Amino acid sequence: LEAHEHWVQTGGAHGRPAVLDGMDLRPLHGLLKQRCLIGISARNVIAIGVDFSGSSLQGAKFAGADLRGARFAYCDLSGASFRGARLHHTSFDRAKLGMLRLVSGEPLPTSFAEAEASSAQFAAAIFDSPLTDFGLSPLVQQASPIPA
């Protein structure tokens, strides 16, 4: 994580990008708050109940991740992908959700396509467009239990 933050701070000159794909992040609980994790790759991770509060997660890739009960309060999630993620009971209080402008000028929207979530989870989030623009499929009515 420190090498990733150094990579971000130096514009890629030093450190290395974090690729956590497929990992179980639960042992890192408490270490992922208020971090600079821009562009992190966390596809298919298990992060049930993990607290990311206050982190910069622009352009992060959480596709297919199990994030049930995770906390993204006060995170910048501009351009992040949660495609197909399991998000039951996940908190997005005061999280910034919207478009990220890449260096090339291209827009990268936050995506919740095919994610399992309910609109109530986003009641206190900060949007730059309507929630329907983020690709949430018909919203899940039943929440999946969080394993112990």
JSON list of N, CA, C and O in Angstrom, two decimals, residues 95-141:
[
{"chain": "A", "resi": 95, "resn": "ALA", "atom": "N", "xyz": [-19.88, 9.90, 0.30]},
{"chain": "A", "resi": 95, "resn": "ALA", "atom": "CA", "xyz": [-18.91, 9.48, -0.74]},
{"chain": "A", "resi": 95, "resn": "ALA", "atom": "C", "xyz": [-19.20, 10.25, -2.01]},
{"chain": "A", "resi": 95, "resn": "ALA", "atom": "O", "xyz": [-20.36, 10.48, -2.37]},
{"chain": "A", "resi": 96, "resn": "LYS", "atom": "N", "xyz": [-18.15, 10.65, -2.70]},
{"chain": "A", "resi": 96, "resn": "LYS", "atom": "CA", "xyz": [-18.28, 11.38, -3.96]},
{"chain": "A", "resi": 96, "resn": "LYS", "atom": "C", "xyz": [-18.33, 10.37, -5.10]},
{"chain": "A", "resi": 96, "resn": "LYS", "atom": "O", "xyz": [-17.39, 9.60, -5.30]},
{"chain": "A", "resi": 97, "resn": "LEU", "atom": "N", "xyz": [-19.45, 10.39, -5.83]},
{"chain": "A", "resi": 97, "resn": "LEU", "atom": "CA", "xyz": [-19.66, 9.47, -6.94]},
{"chain": "A", "resi": 97, "resn": "LEU", "atom": "C", "xyz": [-19.86, 10.29, -8.20]},
{"chain": "A", "resi": 97, "resn": "LEU", "atom": "O", "xyz": [-20.73, 11.16, -8.24]},
{"chain": "A", "resi": 98, "resn": "GLY", "atom": "N", "xyz": [-19.09, 10.03, -9.21]},
{"chain": "A", "resi": 98, "resn": "GLY", "atom": "CA", "xyz": [-19.29, 10.78, -10.45]},
{"chain": "A", "resi": 98, "resn": "GLY", "atom": "C", "xyz": [-18.18, 10.57, -11.45]},
{"chain": "A", "resi": 98, "resn": "GLY", "atom": "O", "xyz": [-17.44, 9.59, -11.40]},
{"chain": "A", "resi": 99, "resn": "MET", "atom": "N", "xyz": [-18.09, 11.51, -12.34]},
{"chain": "A", "resi": 99, "resn": "MET", "atom": "CA", "xyz": [-17.17, 11.45, -13.47]},
{"chain": "A", "resi": 99, "resn": "MET", "atom": "C", "xyz": [-15.75, 11.81, -13.05]},
{"chain": "A", "resi": 99, "resn": "MET", "atom": "O", "xyz": [-15.53, 12.74, -12.30]},
{"chain": "A", "resi": 100, "resn": "LEU", "atom": "N", "xyz": [-14.81, 11.05, -13.56]},
{"chain": "A", "resi": 100, "resn": "LEU", "atom": "CA", "xyz": [-13.38, 11.34, -13.40]},
{"chain": "A", "resi": 100, "resn": "LEU", "atom": "C", "xyz": [-12.85, 11.72, -14.78]},
{"chain": "A", "resi": 100, "resn": "LEU", "atom": "O", "xyz": [-13.06, 10.99, -15.74]},
{"chain": "A", "resi": 101, "resn": "ARG", "atom": "N", "xyz": [-12.17, 12.83, -14.89]},
{"chain": "A", "resi": 101, "resn": "ARG", "atom": "CA", "xyz": [-11.55, 13.23, -16.15]},
{"chain": "A", "resi": 101, "resn": "ARG", "atom": "C", "xyz": [-10.13, 12.69, -16.17]},
{"chain": "A", "resi": 101, "resn": "ARG", "atom": "O", "xyz": [-9.31, 13.02, -15.32]},
{"chain": "A", "resi": 102, "resn": "LEU", "atom": "N", "xyz": [-9.85, 11.84, -17.14]},
{"chain": "A", "resi": 102, "resn": "LEU", "atom": "CA", "xyz": [-8.52, 11.27, -17.28]},
{"chain": "A", "resi": 102, "resn": "LEU", "atom": "C", "xyz": [-7.57, 12.31, -17.86]},
{"chain": "A", "resi": 102, "resn": "LEU", "atom": "O", "xyz": [-8.00, 13.32, -18.41]},
{"chain": "A", "resi": 103, "resn": "VAL", "atom": "N", "xyz": [-6.28, 12.07, -17.77]},
{"chain": "A", "resi": 103, "resn": "VAL", "atom": "CA", "xyz": [-5.26, 12.98, -18.30]},
{"chain": "A", "resi": 103, "resn": "VAL", "atom": "C", "xyz": [-5.51, 13.23, -19.79]},
{"chain": "A", "resi": 103, "resn": "VAL", "atom": "O", "xyz": [-5.31, 14.33, -20.28]},
{"chain": "A", "resi": 104, "resn": "SER", "atom": "N", "xyz": [-6.01, 12.21, -20.48]},
{"chain": "A", "resi": 104, "resn": "SER", "atom": "CA", "xyz": [-6.30, 12.33, -21.91]},
{"chain": "A", "resi": 104, "resn": "SER", "atom": "C", "xyz": [-7.51, 13.21, -22.18]},
{"chain": "A", "resi": 104, "resn": "SER", "atom": "O", "xyz": [-7.79, 13.55, -23.32]},
{"chain": "A", "resi": 105, "resn": "GLY", "atom": "N", "xyz": [-8.25, 13.55, -21.13]},
{"chain": "A", "resi": 105, "resn": "GLY", "atom": "CA", "xyz": [-9.46, 14.34, -21.27]},
{"chain": "A", "resi": 105, "resn": "GLY", "atom": "C", "xyz": [-10.72, 13.50, -21.35]},
{"chain": "A", "resi": 105, "resn": "GLY", "atom": "O", "xyz": [-11.83, 14.02, -21.29]},
{"chain": "A", "resi": 106, "resn": "GLU", "atom": "N", "xyz": [-10.55, 12.19, -21.51]},
{"chain": "A", "resi": 106, "resn": "GLU", "atom": "CA", "xyz": [-11.71, 11.30, -21.59]},
{"chain": "A", "resi": 106, "resn": "GLU", "atom": "C", "xyz": [-12.40, 11.19, -20.23]},
{"chain": "A", "resi": 106, "resn": "GLU", "atom": "O", "xyz": [-11.74, 11.15, -19.20]},
{"chain": "A", "resi": 107, "resn": "PRO", "atom": "N", "xyz": [-13.74, 11.12, -20.25]},
{"chain": "A", "resi": 107, "resn": "PRO", "atom": "CA", "xyz": [-14.47, 10.94, -18.99]},
{"chain": "A", "resi": 107, "resn": "PRO", "atom": "C", "xyz": [-14.53, 9.47, -18.59]},
{"chain": "A", "resi": 107, "resn": "PRO", "atom": "O", "xyz": [-14.67, 8.59, -19.43]},
{"chain": "A", "resi": 108, "resn": "LEU", "atom": "N", "xyz": [-14.38, 9.21, -17.32]},
{"chain": "A", "resi": 108, "resn": "LEU", "atom": "CA", "xyz": [-14.51, 7.86, -16.77]},
{"chain": "A", "resi": 108, "resn": "LEU", "atom": "C", "xyz": [-15.57, 7.94, -15.67]},
{"chain": "A", "resi": 108, "resn": "LEU", "atom": "O", "xyz": [-15.31, 8.48, -14.59]},
{"chain": "A", "resi": 109, "resn": "PRO", "atom": "N", "xyz": [-16.78, 7.41, -15.93]},
{"chain": "A", "resi": 109, "resn": "PRO", "atom": "CA", "xyz": [-17.84, 7.50, -14.93]},
{"chain": "A", "resi": 109, "resn": "PRO", "atom": "C", "xyz": [-17.71, 6.43, -13.85]},
{"chain": "A", "resi": 109, "resn": "PRO", "atom": "O", "xyz": [-17.14, 5.37, -14.07]},
{"chain": "A", "resi": 110, "resn": "THR", "atom": "N", "xyz": [-18.23, 6.71, -12.68]},
{"chain": "A", "resi": 110, "resn": "THR", "atom": "CA", "xyz": [-18.37, 5.70, -11.64]},
{"chain": "A", "resi": 110, "resn": "THR", "atom": "C", "xyz": [-19.40, 4.69, -12.16]},
{"chain": "A", "resi": 110, "resn": "THR", "atom": "O", "xyz": [-20.40, 5.07, -12.73]},
{"chain": "A", "resi": 111, "resn": "SER", "atom": "N", "xyz": [-19.13, 3.40, -11.98]},
{"chain": "A", "resi": 111, "resn": "SER", "atom": "CA", "xyz": [-20.04, 2.38, -12.50]},
{"chain": "A", "resi": 111, "resn": "SER", "atom": "C", "xyz": [-20.44, 1.38, -11.42]},
{"chain": "A", "resi": 111, "resn": "SER", "atom": "O", "xyz": [-19.59, 0.83, -10.72]},
{"chain": "A", "resi": 112, "resn": "PHE", "atom": "N", "xyz": [-21.75, 1.16, -11.35]},
{"chain": "A", "resi": 112, "resn": "PHE", "atom": "CA", "xyz": [-22.32, 0.13, -10.49]},
{"chain": "A", "resi": 112, "resn": "PHE", "atom": "C", "xyz": [-23.10, -0.88, -11.33]},
{"chain": "A", "resi": 112, "resn": "PHE", "atom": "O", "xyz": [-23.99, -1.56, -10.83]},
{"chain": "A", "resi": 113, "resn": "ALA", "atom": "N", "xyz": [-22.77, -1.01, -12.61]},
{"chain": "A", "resi": 113, "resn": "ALA", "atom": "CA", "xyz": [-23.48, -1.94, -13.50]},
{"chain": "A", "resi": 113, "resn": "ALA", "atom": "C", "xyz": [-23.41, -3.35, -12.93]},
{"chain": "A", "resi": 113, "resn": "ALA", "atom": "O", "xyz": [-22.35, -3.81, -12.50]},
{"chain": "A", "resi": 114, "resn": "GLU", "atom": "N", "xyz": [-24.55, -4.01, -12.90]},
{"chain": "A", "resi": 114, "resn": "GLU", "atom": "CA", "xyz": [-24.68, -5.38, -12.44]},
{"chain": "A", "resi": 114, "resn": "GLU", "atom": "C", "xyz": [-24.30, -5.58, -10.97]},
{"chain": "A", "resi": 114, "resn": "GLU", "atom": "O", "xyz": [-24.16, -6.72, -10.51]},
{"chain": "A", "resi": 115, "resn": "ALA", "atom": "N", "xyz": [-24.14, -4.51, -10.22]},
{"chain": "A", "resi": 115, "resn": "ALA", "atom": "CA", "xyz": [-23.82, -4.62, -8.79]},
{"chain": "A", "resi": 115, "resn": "ALA", "atom": "C", "xyz": [-25.08, -4.92, -7.99]},
{"chain": "A", "resi": 115, "resn": "ALA", "atom": "O", "xyz": [-26.18, -4.55, -8.39]},
{"chain": "A", "resi": 116, "resn": "GLU", "atom": "N", "xyz": [-24.91, -5.59, -6.87]},
{"chain": "A", "resi": 116, "resn": "GLU", "atom": "CA", "xyz": [-26.01, -5.88, -5.97]},
{"chain": "A", "resi": 116, "resn": "GLU", "atom": "C", "xyz": [-26.04, -4.79, -4.91]},
{"chain": "A", "resi": 116, "resn": "GLU", "atom": "O", "xyz": [-25.16, -4.73, -4.04]},
{"chain": "A", "resi": 117, "resn": "ALA", "atom": "N", "xyz": [-27.03, -3.89, -5.01]},
{"chain": "A", "resi": 117, "resn": "ALA", "atom": "CA", "xyz": [-27.13, -2.76, -4.10]},
{"chain": "A", "resi": 117, "resn": "ALA", "atom": "C", "xyz": [-28.57, -2.25, -4.08]},
{"chain": "A", "resi": 117, "resn": "ALA", "atom": "O", "xyz": [-29.37, -2.63, -4.92]},
{"chain": "A", "resi": 118, "resn": "SER", "atom": "N", "xyz": [-28.88, -1.40, -3.13]},
{"chain": "A", "resi": 118, "resn": "SER", "atom": "CA", "xyz": [-30.19, -0.76, -3.07]},
{"chain": "A", "resi": 118, "resn": "SER", "atom": "C", "xyz": [-30.00, 0.75, -3.06]},
{"chain": "A", "resi": 118, "resn": "SER", "atom": "O", "xyz": [-28.97, 1.26, -2.59]},
{"chain": "A", "resi": 119, "resn": "SER", "atom": "N", "xyz": [-30.97, 1.47, -3.58]},
{"chain": "A", "resi": 119, "resn": "SER", "atom": "CA", "xyz": [-30.86, 2.92, -3.66]},
{"chain": "A", "resi": 119, "resn": "SER", "atom": "C", "xyz": [-30.69, 3.56, -2.28]},
{"chain": "A", "resi": 119, "resn": "SER", "atom": "O", "xyz": [-30.05, 4.60, -2.16]},
{"chain": "A", "resi": 120, "resn": "ALA", "atom": "N", "xyz": [-31.22, 2.94, -1.23]},
{"chain": "A", "resi": 120, "resn": "ALA", "atom": "CA", "xyz": [-31.11, 3.49, 0.12]},
{"chain": "A", "resi": 120, "resn": "ALA", "atom": "C", "xyz": [-29.65, 3.62, 0.56]},
{"chain": "A", "resi": 120, "resn": "ALA", "atom": "O", "xyz": [-29.31, 4.51, 1.34]},
{"chain": "A", "resi": 121, "resn": "GLN", "atom": "N", "xyz": [-28.79, 2.78, 0.04]},
{"chain": "A", "resi": 121, "resn": "GLN", "atom": "CA", "xyz": [-27.37, 2.83, 0.42]},
{"chain": "A", "resi": 121, "resn": "GLN", "atom": "C", "xyz": [-26.69, 4.11, -0.06]},
{"chain": "A", "resi": 121, "resn": "GLN", "atom": "O", "xyz": [-25.63, 4.47, 0.44]},
{"chain": "A", "resi": 122, "resn": "PHE", "atom": "N", "xyz": [-27.29, 4.79, -1.02]},
{"chain": "A", "resi": 122, "resn": "PHE", "atom": "CA", "xyz": [-26.69, 5.98, -1.62]},
{"chain": "A", "resi": 122, "resn": "PHE", "atom": "C", "xyz": [-27.40, 7.26, -1.20]},
{"chain": "A", "resi": 122, "resn": "PHE", "atom": "O", "xyz": [-27.14, 8.32, -1.76]},
{"chain": "A", "resi": 123, "resn": "ALA", "atom": "N", "xyz": [-28.28, 7.17, -0.20]},
{"chain": "A", "resi": 123, "resn": "ALA", "atom": "CA", "xyz": [-29.09, 8.32, 0.22]},
{"chain": "A", "resi": 123, "resn": "ALA", "atom": "C", "xyz": [-28.23, 9.51, 0.66]},
{"chain": "A", "resi": 123, "resn": "ALA", "atom": "O", "xyz": [-28.60, 10.66, 0.45]},
{"chain": "A", "resi": 124, "resn": "ALA", "atom": "N", "xyz": [-27.08, 9.26, 1.26]},
{"chain": "A", "resi": 124, "resn": "ALA", "atom": "CA", "xyz": [-26.23, 10.35, 1.76]},
{"chain": "A", "resi": 124, "resn": "ALA", "atom": "C", "xyz": [-24.96, 10.53, 0.91]},
{"chain": "A", "resi": 124, "resn": "ALA", "atom": "O", "xyz": [-24.02, 11.20, 1.33]},
{"chain": "A", "resi": 125, "resn": "ALA", "atom": "N", "xyz": [-24.93, 9.94, -0.29]},
{"chain": "A", "resi": 125, "resn": "ALA", "atom": "CA", "xyz": [-23.77, 10.09, -1.18]},
{"chain": "A", "resi": 125, "resn": "ALA", "atom": "C", "xyz": [-23.88, 11.41, -1.94]},
{"chain": "A", "resi": 125, "resn": "ALA", "atom": "O", "xyz": [-24.94, 12.02, -2.01]},
{"chain": "A", "resi": 126, "resn": "ILE", "atom": "N", "xyz": [-22.76, 11.83, -2.51]},
{"chain": "A", "resi": 126, "resn": "ILE", "atom": "CA", "xyz": [-22.70, 13.07, -3.29]},
{"chain": "A", "resi": 126, "resn": "ILE", "atom": "C", "xyz": [-22.55, 12.69, -4.76]},
{"chain": "A", "resi": 126, "resn": "ILE", "atom": "O", "xyz": [-21.58, 12.04, -5.14]},
{"chain": "A", "resi": 127, "resn": "PHE", "atom": "N", "xyz": [-23.52, 13.11, -5.58]},
{"chain": "A", "resi": 127, "resn": "PHE", "atom": "CA", "xyz": [-23.56, 12.74, -6.98]},
{"chain": "A", "resi": 127, "resn": "PHE", "atom": "C", "xyz": [-23.34, 13.94, -7.88]},
{"chain": "A", "resi": 127, "resn": "PHE", "atom": "O", "xyz": [-23.71, 15.05, -7.53]},
{"chain": "A", "resi": 128, "resn": "ASP", "atom": "N", "xyz": [-22.79, 13.71, -9.09]},
{"chain": "A", "resi": 128, "resn": "ASP", "atom": "CA", "xyz": [-22.74, 14.77, -10.08]},
{"chain": "A", "resi": 128, "resn": "ASP", "atom": "C", "xyz": [-23.77, 14.54, -11.18]},
{"chain": "A", "resi": 128, "resn": "ASP", "atom": "O", "xyz": [-23.88, 15.31, -12.12]},
{"chain": "A", "resi": 129, "resn": "SER", "atom": "N", "xyz": [-24.53, 13.43, -11.06]},
{"chain": "A", "resi": 129, "resn": "SER", "atom": "CA", "xyz": [-25.64, 13.13, -11.97]},
{"chain": "A", "resi": 129, "resn": "SER", "atom": "C", "xyz": [-26.59, 12.19, -11.24]},
{"chain": "A", "resi": 129, "resn": "SER", "atom": "O", "xyz": [-26.24, 11.67, -10.18]},
{"chain": "A", "resi": 130, "resn": "PRO", "atom": "N", "xyz": [-27.77, 11.94, -11.81]},
{"chain": "A", "resi": 130, "resn": "PRO", "atom": "CA", "xyz": [-28.73, 11.06, -11.12]},
{"chain": "A", "resi": 130, "resn": "PRO", "atom": "C", "xyz": [-28.19, 9.65, -10.89]},
{"chain": "A", "resi": 130, "resn": "PRO", "atom": "O", "xyz": [-27.40, 9.14, -11.69]},
{"chain": "A", "resi": 131, "resn": "LEU", "atom": "N", "xyz": [-28.62, 9.03, -9.82]},
{"chain": "A", "resi": 131, "resn": "LEU", "atom": "CA", "xyz": [-28.18, 7.69, -9.46]},
{"chain": "A", "resi": 131, "resn": "LEU", "atom": "C", "xyz": [-28.38, 6.69, -10.60]},
{"chain": "A", "resi": 131, "resn": "LEU", "atom": "O", "xyz": [-27.56, 5.80, -10.80]},
{"chain": "A", "resi": 132, "resn": "THR", "atom": "N", "xyz": [-29.43, 6.86, -11.37]},
{"chain": "A", "resi": 132, "resn": "THR", "atom": "CA", "xyz": [-29.71, 5.94, -12.48]},
{"chain": "A", "resi": 132, "resn": "THR", "atom": "C", "xyz": [-28.60, 5.97, -13.54]},
{"chain": "A", "resi": 132, "resn": "THR", "atom": "O", "xyz": [-28.42, 5.00, -14.27]},
{"chain": "A", "resi": 133, "resn": "ASP", "atom": "N", "xyz": [-27.83, 7.05, -13.61]},
{"chain": "A", "resi": 133, "resn": "ASP", "atom": "CA", "xyz": [-26.73, 7.15, -14.58]},
{"chain": "A", "resi": 133, "resn": "ASP", "atom": "C", "xyz": [-25.53, 6.28, -14.22]},
{"chain": "A", "resi": 133, "resn": "ASP", "atom": "O", "xyz": [-24.62, 6.15, -15.02]},
{"chain": "A", "resi": 134, "resn": "PHE", "atom": "N", "xyz": [-25.51, 5.70, -13.03]},
{"chain": "A", "resi": 134, "resn": "PHE", "atom": "CA", "xyz": [-24.36, 4.93, -12.58]},
{"chain": "A", "resi": 134, "resn": "PHE", "atom": "C", "xyz": [-24.46, 3.44, -12.92]},
{"chain": "A", "resi": 134, "resn": "PHE", "atom": "O", "xyz": [-23.61, 2.65, -12.53]},
{"chain": "A", "resi": 135, "resn": "GLY", "atom": "N", "xyz": [-25.53, 3.06, -13.64]},
{"chain": "A", "resi": 135, "resn": "GLY", "atom": "CA", "xyz": [-25.62, 1.71, -14.16]},
{"chain": "A", "resi": 135, "resn": "GLY", "atom": "C", "xyz": [-26.15, 0.67, -13.20]},
{"chain": "A", "resi": 135, "resn": "GLY", "atom": "O", "xyz": [-25.99, -0.53, -13.46]},
{"chain": "A", "resi": 136, "resn": "LEU", "atom": "N", "xyz": [-26.77, 1.08, -12.11]},
{"chain": "A", "resi": 136, "resn": "LEU", "atom": "CA", "xyz": [-27.36, 0.08, -11.21]},
{"chain": "A", "resi": 136, "resn": "LEU", "atom": "C", "xyz": [-28.49, -0.63, -11.94]},
{"chain": "A", "resi": 136, "resn": "LEU", "atom": "O", "xyz": [-29.38, 0.01, -12.49]},
{"chain": "A", "resi": 137, "resn": "SER", "atom": "N", "xyz": [-28.43, -1.94, -11.96]},
{"chain": "A", "resi": 137, "resn": "SER", "atom": "CA", "xyz": [-29.51, -2.72, -12.56]},
{"chain": "A", "resi": 137, "resn": "SER", "atom": "C", "xyz": [-30.69, -2.68, -11.60]},
{"chain": "A", "resi": 137, "resn": "SER", "atom": "O", "xyz": [-30.59, -2.08, -10.55]},
{"chain": "A", "resi": 138, "resn": "PRO", "atom": "N", "xyz": [-31.80, -3.31, -11.94]},
{"chain": "A", "resi": 138, "resn": "PRO", "atom": "CA", "xyz": [-32.93, -3.28, -11.01]},
{"chain": "A", "resi": 138, "resn": "PRO", "atom": "C", "xyz": [-32.44, -3.58, -9.59]},
{"chain": "A", "resi": 138, "resn": "PRO", "atom": "O", "xyz": [-31.77, -4.57, -9.36]},
{"chain": "A", "resi": 139, "resn": "LEU", "atom": "N", "xyz": [-32.75, -2.69, -8.70]},
{"chain": "A", "resi": 139, "resn": "LEU", "atom": "CA", "xyz": [-32.17, -2.73, -7.36]},
{"chain": "A", "resi": 139, "resn": "LEU", "atom": "C", "xyz": [-32.62, -3.94, -6.56]},
{"chain": "A", "resi": 139, "resn": "LEU", "atom": "O", "xyz": [-33.78, -4.33, -6.59]},
{"chain": "A", "resi": 140, "resn": "VAL", "atom": "N", "xyz": [-31.69, -4.51, -5.86]},
{"chain": "A", "resi": 140, "resn": "VAL", "atom": "CA", "xyz": [-31.93, -5.70, -5.06]},
{"chain": "A", "resi": 140, "resn": "VAL", "atom": "C", "xyz": [-32.80, -5.32, -3.87]},
{"chain": "A", "resi": 140, "resn": "VAL", "atom": "O", "xyz": [-32.55, -4.34, -3.19]},
{"chain": "A", "resi": 141, "resn": "GLN", "atom": "N", "xyz": [-33.82, -6.09, -3.63]},
{"chain": "A", "resi": 141, "resn": "GLN", "atom": "CA", "xyz": [-34.71, -5.84, -2.50]},
{"chain": "A", "resi": 141, "resn": "GLN", "atom": "C", "xyz": [-34.29, -6.63, -1.28]},
{"chain": "A", "resi": 141, "resn": "GLN", "atom": "O", "xyz": [-34.44, -6.19, -0.16]}
]
